[in-house]
Amino acid sequence: MSLNKLTIAAARDGLKAGEFTSVELTESCLSAIEGADALNAYCAKTPEIALEQAKAADARLKAGDAPALCGIPLGIKDLFCTKGVASQAASRILEGFKPEYESTVTQNLWDSGAVMLGKLSMDEFAMGSSNETACYGPVVNPWKVDDRKLTPGGSSGGSAAAVAADLCLGATGTDTGGSIRQPAAFTGIVGIKPTYGRVSRWGVVAFASSLDQAGPMTKSVRDAAIMLGTMASNDVKDSTCVDFPVPDFEAALTGDIRGKKIGIPKEYRMDGMPAEIEKLWNDGAAMLRDAGAEIVDISLPHTKYALPAYYVIAPAEASSNLARYDGVRYGHRATLSAGEGIVDMYEKTRAEGFGPEVQRRVMIGTYVLSAGFYDAYYNRARRVRALIKRDFDLAFEAGIDAILTPATPSSAFGLGEMKDADPVEMYLNDVFTVTVNLAGLPGISVPVRLDAKGLPMGLQLIGRPWGEGDLLNQAMVLEQAAGFTAKPEKWW
């Protein structure tokens, strides 16, 4: 077996046992990356940094000083600032930007001895569900049907594709409305969005500050537990980061869920749901029941308002966050003609620097925040958000331990298929995931089986706030019951 195909847990154990070195493990990943340009997953490769970090990790391993991720090669989503390495958020407007600082999450990873293979592509400013809005061009899903190129999902599509194709052992992602869980489901990997405030947002380029949360994308639930344990930390530089102790998530993986109550929300059984997705959901519930859990029908009555509320709140926050990109201090600056002034420079820079989807969302956000519409749209959406959170609170207060839903309304679709469609069609990909962000809850996508076309499908488990340990344990039970081991056949 090629070393790049290992899980984080297996590689960690192999490194500690001296079966191979971090340099050998890293070289295996770098070799795989070099042969995978057709996937377009990496937007910046950092082999020199990777080998230098791998050598340092080997020294730590030899000295017996080996934290959880020591020597493990990872890919980093382009939304995370990495010192001295291009961090563009897949946008032309941040062209040439190399931060002088490290995000808290990536610093935690490097402190734990992890190795950076490079930066992974994404939808521009994390705005998208298909990874087609990146200035680097679309990422291609390693899973394929006939000759059709498929989306890996978004916005963390580069991360998902890289993990699924064994171009890294794990990757960082961010999730604002499903951007970890949806691409994880489309590529047959595991992705967890932690409780809002569990992981620092400092040094992560902001999309919607009250919704964004970083998390790991991995080959197994155990790997997600290991990686989340390092990514999570309290951080005084992020006022939304909560000072809660970070438990040993891997130790929580007992495999015992007897007596746990798993809720099945009736509102998620939507009109037109594909029969395969419904069967997947029913089968997932049966797997958890067979493991000793109690399956309970529940109601989350305000679910139907989640998508419209999200697509008011997220663009509103985006329009505020993206106002800082003006071409003055860093990034792309438009060339002016004679007689043009500062206002012309702002307008031309933003018109050239922001892609169409980002411009669309900024315009929507600016509109809903404007004086005449603030109460009618933004404040109303905030009130709906409070009601959605209350639905979940009541379910958990009634004794529900986790909630099982589909992760996505379908398997991966073709690149370009929705290009000329109504944007709302694309936004509907987030229908099962946005509620989790609006309520600030942890959610995880677990691959369960292949559909009739041979593409992976995933289920989502939603947990109690700060209950990532229990959620990961429930997810591992589902993972083991499903026995999903399929990998994409190499065509790239």
GROMACS .gro file of C-alpha atoms in nm:
model
  492
    1MET     CA    1   0.000   0.000   0.000
    2SER     CA    2   0.128   0.347  -0.090
    3LEU     CA    3   0.189   0.553   0.222
    4ASN     CA    4  -0.033   0.838   0.096
    5LYS     CA    5  -0.333   0.602   0.113
    6LEU     CA    6  -0.299   0.562   0.491
    7THR     CA    7  -0.540   0.715   0.740
    8ILE     CA    8  -0.406   0.964   0.993
    9ALA     CA    9  -0.447   0.707   1.272
   10ALA     CA   10  -0.256   0.437   1.081
   11ALA     CA   11   0.019   0.678   0.978
   12ARG     CA   12   0.055   0.808   1.333
   13ASP     CA   13   0.096   0.456   1.467
   14GLY     CA   14   0.338   0.362   1.187
   15LEU     CA   15   0.553   0.669   1.247
   16LYS     CA   16   0.573   0.602   1.620
   17ALA     CA   17   0.662   0.237   1.554
   18GLY     CA   18   0.942   0.344   1.317
   19GLU     CA   19   0.792   0.159   1.020
   20PHE     CA   20   0.857   0.464   0.799
   21THR     CA   21   0.957   0.826   0.837
   22SER     CA   22   0.761   1.147   0.794
   23VAL     CA   23   0.988   1.234   0.502
   24GLU     CA   24   0.891   0.908   0.328
   25LEU     CA   25   0.523   0.968   0.405
   26THR     CA   26   0.544   1.326   0.279
   27GLU     CA   27   0.729   1.226  -0.038
   28SER     CA   28   0.453   0.972  -0.112
   29CYS     CA   29   0.191   1.249  -0.090
   30LEU     CA   30   0.401   1.493  -0.297
   31SER     CA   31   0.440   1.227  -0.567
   32ALA     CA   32   0.063   1.173  -0.572
   33ILE     CA   33   0.003   1.548  -0.597
   34GLU     CA   34   0.240   1.581  -0.894
   35GLY     CA   35   0.035   1.328  -1.087
   36ALA     CA   36  -0.302   1.482  -1.009
   37ASP     CA   37  -0.307   1.818  -1.187
   38ALA     CA   38  -0.626   1.710  -1.368
   39LEU     CA   39  -0.815   1.740  -1.039
   40ASN     CA   40  -0.696   2.100  -0.985
   41ALA     CA   41  -0.724   2.049  -0.607
   42TYR     CA   42  -0.406   2.232  -0.506
   43CYS     CA   43  -0.377   2.600  -0.591
   44ALA     CA   44  -0.031   2.633  -0.429
   45LYS     CA   45   0.213   2.347  -0.370
   46THR     CA   46   0.475   2.383  -0.096
   47PRO     CA   47   0.710   2.083  -0.130
   48GLU     CA   48   1.011   2.263   0.020
   49ILE     CA   49   0.818   2.363   0.332
   50ALA     CA   50   0.667   2.015   0.355
   51LEU     CA   51   1.004   1.835   0.347
   52GLU     CA   52   1.157   2.079   0.596
   53GLN     CA   53   0.864   2.024   0.837
   54ALA     CA   54   0.883   1.646   0.781
   55LYS     CA   55   1.251   1.641   0.875
   56ALA     CA   56   1.173   1.840   1.191
   57ALA     CA   57   0.889   1.596   1.269
   58ASP     CA   58   1.122   1.299   1.230
   59ALA     CA   59   1.361   1.459   1.479
   60ARG     CA   60   1.076   1.499   1.728
   61LEU     CA   61   0.964   1.140   1.672
   62LYS     CA   62   1.319   1.017   1.730
   63ALA     CA   63   1.340   1.220   2.051
   64GLY     CA   64   1.012   1.075   2.177
   65ASP     CA   65   0.839   1.415   2.154
   66ALA     CA   66   0.555   1.329   1.918
   67PRO     CA   67   0.220   1.511   1.954
   68ALA     CA   68  -0.094   1.375   1.789
   69LEU     CA   69  -0.024   1.495   1.434
   70CYS     CA   70   0.355   1.480   1.436
   71GLY     CA   71   0.475   1.403   1.084
   72ILE     CA   72   0.126   1.390   0.928
   73PRO     CA   73   0.102   1.560   0.582
   74LEU     CA   74  -0.206   1.781   0.546
   75GLY     CA   75  -0.362   2.011   0.287
   76ILE     CA   76  -0.481   2.358   0.392
   77LYS     CA   77  -0.785   2.532   0.246
   78ASP     CA   78  -0.694   2.860   0.077
   79LEU     CA   79  -0.913   3.047   0.327
   80PHE     CA   80  -0.655   2.998   0.607
   81CYS     CA   81  -0.375   3.252   0.630
   82THR     CA   82  -0.037   3.080   0.617
   83LYS     CA   83   0.272   3.290   0.685
   84GLY     CA   84   0.472   3.362   0.370
   85VAL     CA   85   0.250   3.140   0.154
   86ALA     CA   86  -0.012   3.276  -0.088
   87SER     CA   87  -0.353   3.293   0.080
   88GLN     CA   88  -0.603   3.420  -0.177
   89ALA     CA   89  -0.941   3.276  -0.073
   90ALA     CA   90  -0.950   3.171  -0.441
   91SER     CA   91  -1.016   3.533  -0.539
   92ARG     CA   92  -0.838   3.756  -0.787
   93ILE     CA   93  -0.881   4.048  -0.548
   94LEU     CA   94  -0.626   3.891  -0.309
   95GLU     CA   95  -0.375   3.826  -0.587
   96GLY     CA   96  -0.021   3.817  -0.451
   97PHE     CA   97  -0.125   3.833  -0.085
   98LYS     CA   98   0.121   3.648   0.140
   99PRO     CA   99   0.034   3.699   0.506
  100GLU     CA  100   0.294   3.795   0.764
  101TYR     CA  101   0.111   3.585   1.022
  102GLU     CA  102  -0.030   3.235   1.073
  103SER     CA  103  -0.394   3.153   1.145
  104THR     CA  104  -0.454   3.006   1.491
  105VAL     CA  105  -0.575   2.675   1.343
  106THR     CA  106  -0.270   2.625   1.120
  107GLN     CA  107  -0.037   2.734   1.402
  108ASN     CA  108  -0.198   2.468   1.623
  109LEU     CA  109  -0.134   2.210   1.349
  110TRP     CA  110   0.233   2.310   1.303
  111ASP     CA  111   0.285   2.311   1.681
  112SER     CA  112   0.156   1.953   1.676
  113GLY     CA  113   0.418   1.862   1.416
  114ALA     CA  114   0.191   1.845   1.111
  115VAL     CA  115   0.331   1.895   0.761
  116MET     CA  116   0.189   2.142   0.505
  117LEU     CA  117   0.172   2.001   0.152
  118GLY     CA  118   0.015   2.314   0.007
  119LYS     CA  119  -0.300   2.523  -0.023
  120LEU     CA  120  -0.626   2.375  -0.152
  121SER     CA  121  -0.867   2.544  -0.391
  122MET     CA  122  -1.220   2.643  -0.295
  123ASP     CA  123  -1.513   2.853  -0.409
  124GLU     CA  124  -1.419   3.221  -0.409
  125PHE     CA  125  -1.446   3.356  -0.052
  126ALA     CA  126  -1.621   3.024   0.030
  127MET     CA  127  -1.928   3.133  -0.167
  128GLY     CA  128  -2.052   2.837  -0.365
  129SER     CA  129  -2.163   2.473  -0.355
  130SER     CA  130  -1.975   2.336  -0.657
  131ASN     CA  131  -1.620   2.478  -0.646
  132GLU     CA  132  -1.674   2.650  -0.980
  133THR     CA  133  -1.629   3.009  -0.858
  134ALA     CA  134  -1.254   2.985  -0.782
  135CYS     CA  135  -1.021   3.214  -0.976
  136TYR     CA  136  -0.807   2.903  -1.033
  137GLY     CA  137  -1.083   2.726  -1.226
  138PRO     CA  138  -1.305   2.441  -1.103
  139VAL     CA  139  -1.183   2.153  -0.890
  140VAL     CA  140  -1.280   1.813  -1.033
  141ASN     CA  141  -1.426   1.534  -0.820
  142PRO     CA  142  -1.204   1.221  -0.830
  143TRP     CA  143  -1.526   1.017  -0.862
  144LYS     CA  144  -1.645   0.997  -1.221
  145VAL     CA  145  -1.946   0.871  -1.419
  146ASP     CA  146  -1.866   0.785  -1.781
  147ASP     CA  147  -1.676   1.083  -1.922
  148ARG     CA  148  -1.860   1.347  -1.718
  149LYS     CA  149  -1.651   1.560  -1.486
  150LEU     CA  150  -1.832   1.605  -1.157
  151THR     CA  151  -1.827   1.872  -0.890
  152PRO     CA  152  -1.655   1.784  -0.561
  153GLY     CA  153  -1.902   2.017  -0.387
  154GLY     CA  154  -1.816   2.345  -0.222
  155SER     CA  155  -1.687   2.555  -0.088
  156SER     CA  156  -1.423   2.313   0.050
  157GLY     CA  157  -1.408   2.122  -0.278
  158GLY     CA  158  -1.029   2.122  -0.306
  159SER     CA  159  -1.001   1.980   0.044
  160ALA     CA  160  -1.259   1.709  -0.028
  161ALA     CA  161  -1.106   1.608  -0.362
  162ALA     CA  162  -0.753   1.596  -0.216
  163VAL     CA  163  -0.856   1.370   0.074
  164ALA     CA  164  -1.067   1.142  -0.148
  165ALA     CA  165  -0.785   1.107  -0.403
  166ASP     CA  166  -0.520   1.043  -0.131
  167LEU     CA  167  -0.331   1.363  -0.213
  168CYS     CA  168  -0.303   1.425   0.163
  169LEU     CA  169  -0.394   1.237   0.479
  170GLY     CA  170  -0.639   1.505   0.593
  171ALA     CA  171  -0.733   1.865   0.518
  172THR     CA  172  -0.875   2.173   0.681
  173GLY     CA  173  -1.212   2.301   0.567
  174THR     CA  174  -1.454   2.573   0.667
  175ASP     CA  175  -1.831   2.551   0.691
  176THR     CA  176  -2.065   2.850   0.668
  177GLY     CA  177  -2.377   2.672   0.542
  178GLY     CA  178  -2.255   2.320   0.463
  179SER     CA  179  -1.915   2.380   0.302
  180ILE     CA  180  -1.748   2.091   0.487
  181ARG     CA  181  -2.036   1.845   0.502
  182GLN     CA  182  -2.170   1.875   0.145
  183PRO     CA  183  -1.833   1.819  -0.032
  184ALA     CA  184  -1.753   1.539   0.215
  185ALA     CA  185  -2.075   1.364   0.110
  186PHE     CA  186  -2.004   1.422  -0.262
  187THR     CA  187  -1.655   1.265  -0.237
  188GLY     CA  188  -1.712   0.980   0.009
  189ILE     CA  189  -1.512   1.118   0.302
  190VAL     CA  190  -1.586   1.239   0.658
  191GLY     CA  191  -1.628   1.607   0.740
  192ILE     CA  192  -1.723   1.766   1.073
  193LYS     CA  193  -1.837   2.120   1.139
  194PRO     CA  194  -1.781   2.182   1.514
  195THR     CA  195  -1.992   2.390   1.751
  196TYR     CA  196  -1.961   2.762   1.674
  197GLY     CA  197  -1.680   2.891   1.895
  198ARG     CA  198  -1.502   2.555   1.936
  199VAL     CA  199  -1.233   2.642   1.676
  200SER     CA  200  -1.072   2.985   1.639
  201ARG     CA  201  -1.159   3.190   1.332
  202TRP     CA  202  -0.854   3.415   1.374
  203GLY     CA  203  -0.656   3.425   1.051
  204VAL     CA  204  -0.937   3.264   0.851
  205VAL     CA  205  -1.063   3.496   0.576
  206ALA     CA  206  -1.417   3.588   0.681
  207PHE     CA  207  -1.730   3.517   0.478
  208ALA     CA  208  -2.012   3.540   0.734
  209SER     CA  209  -1.865   3.587   1.080
  210SER     CA  210  -2.157   3.454   1.286
  211LEU     CA  211  -2.175   3.135   1.077
  212ASP     CA  212  -1.817   3.046   0.973
  213GLN     CA  213  -1.650   2.757   1.153
  214ALA     CA  214  -1.337   2.558   1.065
  215GLY     CA  215  -1.319   2.180   1.086
  216PRO     CA  216  -1.132   1.873   0.958
  217MET     CA  217  -1.199   1.668   0.644
  218THR     CA  218  -1.061   1.316   0.671
  219LYS     CA  219  -1.075   0.954   0.554
  220SER     CA  220  -1.239   0.826   0.874
  221VAL     CA  221  -1.427   0.939   1.183
  222ARG     CA  222  -1.128   0.849   1.402
  223ASP     CA  223  -0.908   1.075   1.190
  224ALA     CA  224  -1.162   1.357   1.231
  225ALA     CA  225  -1.147   1.313   1.609
  226ILE     CA  226  -0.766   1.322   1.610
  227MET     CA  227  -0.745   1.629   1.385
  228LEU     CA  228  -1.024   1.823   1.560
  229GLY     CA  229  -0.848   1.772   1.893
  230THR     CA  230  -0.553   1.971   1.757
  231MET     CA  231  -0.745   2.233   1.559
  232ALA     CA  232  -0.972   2.327   1.852
  233SER     CA  233  -0.847   2.568   2.118
  234ASN     CA  234  -0.947   2.876   2.308
  235ASP     CA  235  -0.808   3.191   2.148
  236VAL     CA  236  -0.812   3.540   2.298
  237LYS     CA  237  -0.761   3.679   1.946
  238ASP     CA  238  -1.109   3.556   1.848
  239SER     CA  239  -1.384   3.701   2.069
  240THR     CA  240  -1.630   3.436   1.945
  241CYS     CA  241  -1.402   3.151   2.056
  242VAL     CA  242  -1.533   2.997   2.379
  243ASP     CA  243  -1.303   2.909   2.669
  244PHE     CA  244  -1.413   2.546   2.701
  245PRO     CA  245  -1.165   2.266   2.764
  246VAL     CA  246  -1.093   2.056   2.455
  247PRO     CA  247  -1.169   1.694   2.546
  248ASP     CA  248  -0.991   1.390   2.408
  249PHE     CA  249  -1.222   1.330   2.115
  250GLU     CA  250  -1.051   1.005   2.017
  251ALA     CA  251  -1.104   0.864   2.366
  252ALA     CA  252  -1.478   0.930   2.323
  253LEU     CA  253  -1.491   0.672   2.041
  254THR     CA  254  -1.620   0.385   2.253
  255GLY     CA  255  -1.853   0.241   1.988
  256ASP     CA  256  -2.134   0.220   2.245
  257ILE     CA  257  -2.452   0.416   2.167
  258ARG     CA  258  -2.698   0.195   2.356
  259GLY     CA  259  -2.985   0.400   2.494
  260LYS     CA  260  -2.904   0.709   2.288
  261LYS     CA  261  -3.205   0.882   2.134
  262ILE     CA  262  -3.163   0.971   1.766
  263GLY     CA  263  -3.420   1.214   1.627
  264ILE     CA  264  -3.563   1.193   1.275
  265PRO     CA  265  -3.708   1.536   1.183
  266LYS     CA  266  -4.022   1.507   0.971
  267GLU     CA  267  -3.959   1.848   0.810
  268TYR     CA  268  -3.653   1.709   0.630
  269ARG     CA  269  -3.873   1.469   0.428
  270MET     CA  270  -3.914   1.719   0.150
  271ASP     CA  271  -4.127   1.698  -0.164
  272GLY     CA  272  -3.938   1.552  -0.454
  273MET     CA  273  -3.670   1.386  -0.239
  274PRO     CA  274  -3.501   1.117  -0.454
  275ALA     CA  275  -3.599   0.764  -0.352
  276GLU     CA  276  -3.230   0.672  -0.310
  277ILE     CA  277  -3.177   0.949  -0.056
  278GLU     CA  278  -3.489   0.851   0.138
  279LYS     CA  279  -3.383   0.485   0.145
  280LEU     CA  280  -3.033   0.585   0.254
  281TRP     CA  281  -3.185   0.783   0.542
  282ASN     CA  282  -3.415   0.498   0.649
  283ASP     CA  283  -3.129   0.249   0.630
  284GLY     CA  284  -2.905   0.476   0.837
  285ALA     CA  285  -3.172   0.495   1.107
  286ALA     CA  286  -3.197   0.114   1.103
  287MET     CA  287  -2.819   0.084   1.144
  288LEU     CA  288  -2.826   0.305   1.453
  289ARG     CA  289  -3.128   0.119   1.591
  290ASP     CA  290  -2.946  -0.212   1.547
  291ALA     CA  291  -2.654  -0.066   1.744
  292GLY     CA  292  -2.884  -0.001   2.040
  293ALA     CA  293  -3.005   0.353   1.980
  294GLU     CA  294  -3.369   0.455   2.005
  295ILE     CA  295  -3.506   0.618   1.691
  296VAL     CA  296  -3.754   0.897   1.768
  297ASP     CA  297  -3.965   1.103   1.525
  298ILE     CA  298  -3.927   1.473   1.606
  299SER     CA  299  -4.041   1.807   1.467
  300LEU     CA  300  -3.823   2.109   1.383
  301PRO     CA  301  -4.109   2.331   1.263
  302HIS     CA  302  -3.911   2.631   1.143
  303THR     CA  303  -3.684   2.429   0.912
  304LYS     CA  304  -3.863   2.553   0.599
  305TYR     CA  305  -3.752   2.909   0.676
  306ALA     CA  306  -3.383   2.818   0.722
  307LEU     CA  307  -3.265   2.855   0.362
  308PRO     CA  308  -3.421   3.200   0.301
  309ALA     CA  309  -3.300   3.322   0.643
  310TYR     CA  310  -2.948   3.197   0.569
  311TYR     CA  311  -2.942   3.365   0.227
  312VAL     CA  312  -3.025   3.697   0.393
  313ILE     CA  313  -2.788   3.674   0.692
  314ALA     CA  314  -2.484   3.528   0.513
  315PRO     CA  315  -2.477   3.783   0.224
  316ALA     CA  316  -2.540   4.067   0.472
  317GLU     CA  317  -2.235   3.969   0.675
  318ALA     CA  318  -2.035   3.907   0.356
  319SER     CA  319  -2.109   4.256   0.223
  320SER     CA  320  -1.973   4.399   0.548
  321ASN     CA  321  -1.668   4.172   0.563
  322LEU     CA  322  -1.571   4.218   0.198
  323ALA     CA  323  -1.587   4.597   0.215
  324ARG     CA  324  -1.221   4.592   0.327
  325TYR     CA  325  -1.102   4.475  -0.016
  326ASP     CA  326  -1.049   4.800  -0.200
  327GLY     CA  327  -0.709   4.770  -0.371
  328VAL     CA  328  -0.543   5.021  -0.141
  329ARG     CA  329  -0.325   4.815   0.094
  330TYR     CA  330  -0.289   4.469  -0.061
  331GLY     CA  331  -0.415   4.243  -0.336
  332HIS     CA  332  -0.535   4.339  -0.682
  333ARG     CA  333  -0.555   4.705  -0.782
  334ALA     CA  334  -0.714   4.818  -1.108
  335THR     CA  335  -0.519   5.034  -1.353
  336LEU     CA  336  -0.672   5.379  -1.386
  337SER     CA  337  -0.703   5.598  -1.691
  338ALA     CA  338  -0.609   5.964  -1.693
  339GLY     CA  339  -0.854   6.172  -1.492
  340GLU     CA  340  -0.993   5.880  -1.286
  341GLY     CA  341  -0.989   5.914  -0.907
  342ILE     CA  342  -1.011   5.708  -0.589
  343VAL     CA  343  -1.379   5.618  -0.632
  344ASP     CA  344  -1.308   5.493  -0.985
  345MET     CA  345  -1.023   5.285  -0.843
  346TYR     CA  346  -1.253   5.125  -0.581
  347GLU     CA  347  -1.521   5.047  -0.839
  348LYS     CA  348  -1.287   4.908  -1.105
  349THR     CA  349  -1.083   4.706  -0.853
  350ARG     CA  350  -1.391   4.537  -0.709
  351ALA     CA  351  -1.544   4.479  -1.052
  352GLU     CA  352  -1.223   4.312  -1.173
  353GLY     CA  353  -1.133   4.140  -0.845
  354PHE     CA  354  -1.464   3.985  -0.735
  355GLY     CA  355  -1.623   3.707  -0.941
  356PRO     CA  356  -1.993   3.709  -1.040
  357GLU     CA  357  -2.117   3.497  -0.747
  358VAL     CA  358  -1.934   3.710  -0.490
  359GLN     CA  359  -2.067   4.026  -0.655
  360ARG     CA  360  -2.420   3.881  -0.647
  361ARG     CA  361  -2.402   3.804  -0.275
  362VAL     CA  362  -2.242   4.137  -0.186
  363MET     CA  363  -2.520   4.319  -0.372
  364ILE     CA  364  -2.789   4.113  -0.197
  365GLY     CA  365  -2.623   4.176   0.138
  366THR     CA  366  -2.591   4.549   0.081
  367TYR     CA  367  -2.958   4.562  -0.021
  368VAL     CA  368  -3.090   4.379   0.288
  369LEU     CA  369  -2.880   4.601   0.516
  370SER     CA  370  -2.994   4.926   0.354
  371ALA     CA  371  -3.200   5.169   0.560
  372GLY     CA  372  -3.534   5.093   0.396
  373PHE     CA  373  -3.505   4.715   0.413
  374TYR     CA  374  -3.303   4.639   0.728
  375ASP     CA  375  -3.607   4.552   0.939
  376ALA     CA  376  -3.801   4.382   0.660
  377TYR     CA  377  -3.517   4.144   0.571
  378TYR     CA  378  -3.216   4.133   0.803
  379ASN     CA  379  -3.389   4.172   1.138
  380ARG     CA  380  -3.667   3.934   1.035
  381ALA     CA  381  -3.408   3.674   0.929
  382ARG     CA  382  -3.235   3.711   1.267
  383ARG     CA  383  -3.564   3.644   1.445
  384VAL     CA  384  -3.621   3.335   1.229
  385ARG     CA  385  -3.270   3.221   1.318
  386ALA     CA  386  -3.358   3.243   1.689
  387LEU     CA  387  -3.668   3.028   1.628
  388ILE     CA  388  -3.463   2.766   1.440
  389LYS     CA  389  -3.218   2.747   1.730
  390ARG     CA  390  -3.507   2.715   1.973
  391ASP     CA  391  -3.644   2.417   1.776
  392PHE     CA  392  -3.315   2.235   1.830
  393ASP     CA  393  -3.293   2.342   2.196
  394LEU     CA  394  -3.640   2.198   2.263
  395ALA     CA  395  -3.549   1.870   2.092
  396PHE     CA  396  -3.234   1.831   2.300
  397GLU     CA  397  -3.417   1.931   2.620
  398ALA     CA  398  -3.668   1.653   2.543
  399GLY     CA  399  -3.383   1.401   2.560
  400ILE     CA  400  -3.271   1.372   2.197
  401ASP     CA  401  -2.896   1.303   2.180
  402ALA     CA  402  -2.843   1.353   1.806
  403ILE     CA  403  -3.044   1.410   1.489
  404LEU     CA  404  -3.004   1.206   1.170
  405THR     CA  405  -3.070   1.362   0.828
  406PRO     CA  406  -2.942   1.330   0.470
  407ALA     CA  407  -2.626   1.532   0.408
  408THR     CA  408  -2.725   1.641   0.057
  409PRO     CA  409  -3.036   1.623  -0.164
  410SER     CA  410  -2.844   1.422  -0.430
  411SER     CA  411  -2.504   1.276  -0.516
  412ALA     CA  412  -2.249   1.487  -0.704
  413PHE     CA  413  -2.372   1.661  -1.019
  414GLY     CA  414  -2.176   1.751  -1.331
  415LEU     CA  415  -1.952   2.055  -1.353
  416GLY     CA  416  -2.129   2.326  -1.547
  417GLU     CA  417  -2.472   2.165  -1.511
  418MET     CA  418  -2.606   2.451  -1.301
  419LYS     CA  419  -2.407   2.729  -1.464
  420ASP     CA  420  -2.702   2.881  -1.648
  421ALA     CA  421  -2.968   2.776  -1.397
  422ASP     CA  422  -3.141   2.996  -1.143
  423PRO     CA  423  -2.886   3.054  -0.859
  424VAL     CA  424  -3.151   2.929  -0.617
  425GLU     CA  425  -3.110   2.580  -0.769
  426MET     CA  426  -2.747   2.583  -0.653
  427TYR     CA  427  -2.842   2.724  -0.312
  428LEU     CA  428  -3.080   2.428  -0.258
  429ASN     CA  429  -2.773   2.206  -0.217
  430ASP     CA  430  -2.747   2.350   0.134
  431VAL     CA  431  -3.106   2.264   0.230
  432PHE     CA  432  -3.008   1.998   0.489
  433THR     CA  433  -2.701   2.174   0.626
  434VAL     CA  434  -2.773   2.545   0.683
  435THR     CA  435  -2.984   2.488   0.996
  436VAL     CA  436  -2.676   2.359   1.177
  437ASN     CA  437  -2.486   2.683   1.112
  438LEU     CA  438  -2.781   2.904   1.200
  439ALA     CA  439  -2.812   2.724   1.535
  440GLY     CA  440  -2.436   2.705   1.595
  441LEU     CA  441  -2.444   2.326   1.639
  442PRO     CA  442  -2.191   2.054   1.550
  443GLY     CA  443  -2.271   1.843   1.244
  444ILE     CA  444  -2.086   1.560   1.070
  445SER     CA  445  -2.121   1.394   0.730
  446VAL     CA  446  -2.043   1.021   0.708
  447PRO     CA  447  -2.023   0.825   0.377
  448VAL     CA  448  -2.269   0.535   0.379
  449ARG     CA  449  -2.302   0.384   0.030
  450LEU     CA  450  -2.282   0.435  -0.345
  451ASP     CA  451  -2.590   0.530  -0.548
  452ALA     CA  452  -2.703   0.355  -0.866
  453LYS     CA  453  -2.452   0.561  -1.068
  454GLY     CA  454  -2.167   0.451  -0.844
  455LEU     CA  455  -2.131   0.783  -0.662
  456PRO     CA  456  -2.099   0.824  -0.284
  457MET     CA  457  -2.388   0.938  -0.066
  458GLY     CA  458  -2.359   1.055   0.293
  459LEU     CA  459  -2.573   1.098   0.602
  460GLN     CA  460  -2.553   1.385   0.849
  461LEU     CA  461  -2.563   1.360   1.227
  462ILE     CA  462  -2.635   1.680   1.422
  463GLY     CA  463  -2.523   1.690   1.783
  464ARG     CA  464  -2.579   1.883   2.102
  465PRO     CA  465  -2.374   2.204   2.144
  466TRP     CA  466  -2.021   2.120   2.265
  467GLY     CA  467  -2.105   1.751   2.226
  468GLU     CA  468  -1.852   1.669   1.952
  469GLY     CA  469  -1.723   1.369   2.147
  470ASP     CA  470  -2.064   1.201   2.159
  471LEU     CA  471  -2.136   1.305   1.799
  472LEU     CA  472  -1.811   1.152   1.674
  473ASN     CA  473  -1.886   0.831   1.863
  474GLN     CA  474  -2.232   0.807   1.705
  475ALA     CA  475  -2.078   0.882   1.365
  476MET     CA  476  -1.820   0.606   1.413
  477VAL     CA  477  -2.097   0.355   1.490
  478LEU     CA  478  -2.276   0.459   1.168
  479GLU     CA  479  -1.947   0.438   0.976
  480GLN     CA  480  -1.876   0.087   1.103
  481ALA     CA  481  -2.232  -0.032   1.035
  482ALA     CA  482  -2.225   0.111   0.682
  483GLY     CA  483  -1.884  -0.041   0.609
  484PHE     CA  484  -1.814   0.214   0.335
  485THR     CA  485  -1.470   0.137   0.187
  486ALA     CA  486  -1.518   0.241  -0.175
  487LYS     CA  487  -1.254   0.459  -0.339
  488PRO     CA  488  -1.265   0.635  -0.676
  489GLU     CA  489  -1.092   0.452  -0.960
  490LYS     CA  490  -0.788   0.651  -1.067
  491TRP     CA  491  -0.841   0.825  -1.401
  492TRP     CA  492  -0.645   1.146  -1.342
   0.00000   0.00000   0.00000
